[in-house]
Amino acid sequence: LETGNTVADISLGLTNFLYSNFVSG
């Protein structure tokens, strides 16, 4: 299983998504 890796990837993706939205206004 790669649950830990998957969770980390999702967390990173979500953070990047939120950051992009914040920067774009």
JSON list of N, CA and C in Angstrom, two decimals:
[
{"chain": "A", "resi": 1, "resn": "LEU", "atom": "N", "xyz": [0.84, -1.21, 0.00]},
{"chain": "A", "resi": 1, "resn": "LEU", "atom": "CA", "xyz": [0.00, 0.00, 0.00]},
{"chain": "A", "resi": 1, "resn": "LEU", "atom": "C", "xyz": [0.87, 1.26, 0.00]},
{"chain": "A", "resi": 2, "resn": "GLU", "atom": "N", "xyz": [0.36, 2.31, -0.63]},
{"chain": "A", "resi": 2, "resn": "GLU", "atom": "CA", "xyz": [1.09, 3.58, -0.68]},
{"chain": "A", "resi": 2, "resn": "GLU", "atom": "C", "xyz": [0.20, 4.69, -0.10]},
{"chain": "A", "resi": 3, "resn": "THR", "atom": "N", "xyz": [-0.54, 4.33, 0.94]},
{"chain": "A", "resi": 3, "resn": "THR", "atom": "CA", "xyz": [-1.49, 5.27, 1.53]},
{"chain": "A", "resi": 3, "resn": "THR", "atom": "C", "xyz": [-0.79, 6.55, 1.97]},
{"chain": "A", "resi": 4, "resn": "GLY", "atom": "N", "xyz": [0.33, 6.40, 2.69]},
{"chain": "A", "resi": 4, "resn": "GLY", "atom": "CA", "xyz": [1.05, 7.57, 3.17]},
{"chain": "A", "resi": 4, "resn": "GLY", "atom": "C", "xyz": [1.48, 8.47, 2.03]},
{"chain": "A", "resi": 5, "resn": "ASN", "atom": "N", "xyz": [2.04, 7.85, 0.97]},
{"chain": "A", "resi": 5, "resn": "ASN", "atom": "CA", "xyz": [2.51, 8.60, -0.19]},
{"chain": "A", "resi": 5, "resn": "ASN", "atom": "C", "xyz": [1.33, 9.27, -0.88]},
{"chain": "A", "resi": 6, "resn": "THR", "atom": "N", "xyz": [0.21, 8.57, -0.97]},
{"chain": "A", "resi": 6, "resn": "THR", "atom": "CA", "xyz": [-0.98, 9.12, -1.62]},
{"chain": "A", "resi": 6, "resn": "THR", "atom": "C", "xyz": [-1.52, 10.32, -0.83]},
{"chain": "A", "resi": 7, "resn": "VAL", "atom": "N", "xyz": [-1.59, 10.17, 0.47]},
{"chain": "A", "resi": 7, "resn": "VAL", "atom": "CA", "xyz": [-2.06, 11.26, 1.33]},
{"chain": "A", "resi": 7, "resn": "VAL", "atom": "C", "xyz": [-1.17, 12.48, 1.19]},
{"chain": "A", "resi": 8, "resn": "ALA", "atom": "N", "xyz": [0.14, 12.25, 1.16]},
{"chain": "A", "resi": 8, "resn": "ALA", "atom": "CA", "xyz": [1.08, 13.35, 1.01]},
{"chain": "A", "resi": 8, "resn": "ALA", "atom": "C", "xyz": [0.89, 14.04, -0.33]},
{"chain": "A", "resi": 9, "resn": "ASP", "atom": "N", "xyz": [0.67, 13.23, -1.38]},
{"chain": "A", "resi": 9, "resn": "ASP", "atom": "CA", "xyz": [0.48, 13.78, -2.72]},
{"chain": "A", "resi": 9, "resn": "ASP", "atom": "C", "xyz": [-0.80, 14.61, -2.78]},
{"chain": "A", "resi": 10, "resn": "ILE", "atom": "N", "xyz": [-1.88, 14.10, -2.17]},
{"chain": "A", "resi": 10, "resn": "ILE", "atom": "CA", "xyz": [-3.15, 14.82, -2.15]},
{"chain": "A", "resi": 10, "resn": "ILE", "atom": "C", "xyz": [-3.01, 16.12, -1.36]},
{"chain": "A", "resi": 11, "resn": "SER", "atom": "N", "xyz": [-2.33, 16.03, -0.21]},
{"chain": "A", "resi": 11, "resn": "SER", "atom": "CA", "xyz": [-2.14, 17.22, 0.62]},
{"chain": "A", "resi": 11, "resn": "SER", "atom": "C", "xyz": [-1.36, 18.28, -0.13]},
{"chain": "A", "resi": 12, "resn": "LEU", "atom": "N", "xyz": [-0.29, 17.85, -0.83]},
{"chain": "A", "resi": 12, "resn": "LEU", "atom": "CA", "xyz": [0.53, 18.78, -1.59]},
{"chain": "A", "resi": 12, "resn": "LEU", "atom": "C", "xyz": [-0.28, 19.39, -2.73]},
{"chain": "A", "resi": 13, "resn": "GLY", "atom": "N", "xyz": [-1.07, 18.58, -3.40]},
{"chain": "A", "resi": 13, "resn": "GLY", "atom": "CA", "xyz": [-1.91, 19.06, -4.49]},
{"chain": "A", "resi": 13, "resn": "GLY", "atom": "C", "xyz": [-2.95, 20.06, -4.00]},
{"chain": "A", "resi": 14, "resn": "LEU", "atom": "N", "xyz": [-3.55, 19.76, -2.85]},
{"chain": "A", "resi": 14, "resn": "LEU", "atom": "CA", "xyz": [-4.57, 20.64, -2.29]},
{"chain": "A", "resi": 14, "resn": "LEU", "atom": "C", "xyz": [-3.95, 21.96, -1.87]},
{"chain": "A", "resi": 15, "resn": "THR", "atom": "N", "xyz": [-2.78, 21.89, -1.24]},
{"chain": "A", "resi": 15, "resn": "THR", "atom": "CA", "xyz": [-2.08, 23.10, -0.82]},
{"chain": "A", "resi": 15, "resn": "THR", "atom": "C", "xyz": [-1.74, 23.97, -2.02]},
{"chain": "A", "resi": 16, "resn": "ASN", "atom": "N", "xyz": [-1.24, 23.33, -3.07]},
{"chain": "A", "resi": 16, "resn": "ASN", "atom": "CA", "xyz": [-0.86, 24.05, -4.29]},
{"chain": "A", "resi": 16, "resn": "ASN", "atom": "C", "xyz": [-2.10, 24.68, -4.92]},
{"chain": "A", "resi": 17, "resn": "PHE", "atom": "N", "xyz": [-3.22, 23.95, -4.90]},
{"chain": "A", "resi": 17, "resn": "PHE", "atom": "CA", "xyz": [-4.47, 24.44, -5.47]},
{"chain": "A", "resi": 17, "resn": "PHE", "atom": "C", "xyz": [-4.96, 25.68, -4.70]},
{"chain": "A", "resi": 18, "resn": "LEU", "atom": "N", "xyz": [-4.99, 25.58, -3.38]},
{"chain": "A", "resi": 18, "resn": "LEU", "atom": "CA", "xyz": [-5.43, 26.69, -2.56]},
{"chain": "A", "resi": 18, "resn": "LEU", "atom": "C", "xyz": [-4.51, 27.90, -2.72]},
{"chain": "A", "resi": 19, "resn": "TYR", "atom": "N", "xyz": [-3.19, 27.62, -2.78]},
{"chain": "A", "resi": 19, "resn": "TYR", "atom": "CA", "xyz": [-2.21, 28.70, -2.93]},
{"chain": "A", "resi": 19, "resn": "TYR", "atom": "C", "xyz": [-2.40, 29.40, -4.27]},
{"chain": "A", "resi": 20, "resn": "SER", "atom": "N", "xyz": [-2.66, 28.63, -5.31]},
{"chain": "A", "resi": 20, "resn": "SER", "atom": "CA", "xyz": [-2.86, 29.21, -6.64]},
{"chain": "A", "resi": 20, "resn": "SER", "atom": "C", "xyz": [-4.10, 30.11, -6.63]},
{"chain": "A", "resi": 21, "resn": "ASN", "atom": "N", "xyz": [-5.17, 29.65, -5.98]},
{"chain": "A", "resi": 21, "resn": "ASN", "atom": "CA", "xyz": [-6.39, 30.45, -5.91]},
{"chain": "A", "resi": 21, "resn": "ASN", "atom": "C", "xyz": [-6.15, 31.73, -5.12]},
{"chain": "A", "resi": 22, "resn": "PHE", "atom": "N", "xyz": [-5.37, 31.63, -4.04]},
{"chain": "A", "resi": 22, "resn": "PHE", "atom": "CA", "xyz": [-5.08, 32.79, -3.20]},
{"chain": "A", "resi": 22, "resn": "PHE", "atom": "C", "xyz": [-4.27, 33.82, -3.97]},
{"chain": "A", "resi": 23, "resn": "VAL", "atom": "N", "xyz": [-3.28, 33.36, -4.72]},
{"chain": "A", "resi": 23, "resn": "VAL", "atom": "CA", "xyz": [-2.41, 34.26, -5.49]},
{"chain": "A", "resi": 23, "resn": "VAL", "atom": "C", "xyz": [-3.19, 34.92, -6.62]},
{"chain": "A", "resi": 24, "resn": "SER", "atom": "N", "xyz": [-4.04, 34.15, -7.29]},
{"chain": "A", "resi": 24, "resn": "SER", "atom": "CA", "xyz": [-4.79, 34.69, -8.42]},
{"chain": "A", "resi": 24, "resn": "SER", "atom": "C", "xyz": [-5.87, 35.66, -7.95]},
{"chain": "A", "resi": 25, "resn": "GLY", "atom": "N", "xyz": [-6.20, 35.62, -6.67]},
{"chain": "A", "resi": 25, "resn": "GLY", "atom": "CA", "xyz": [-7.16, 36.55, -6.12]},
{"chain": "A", "resi": 25, "resn": "GLY", "atom": "C", "xyz": [-8.56, 35.97, -6.12]}
]
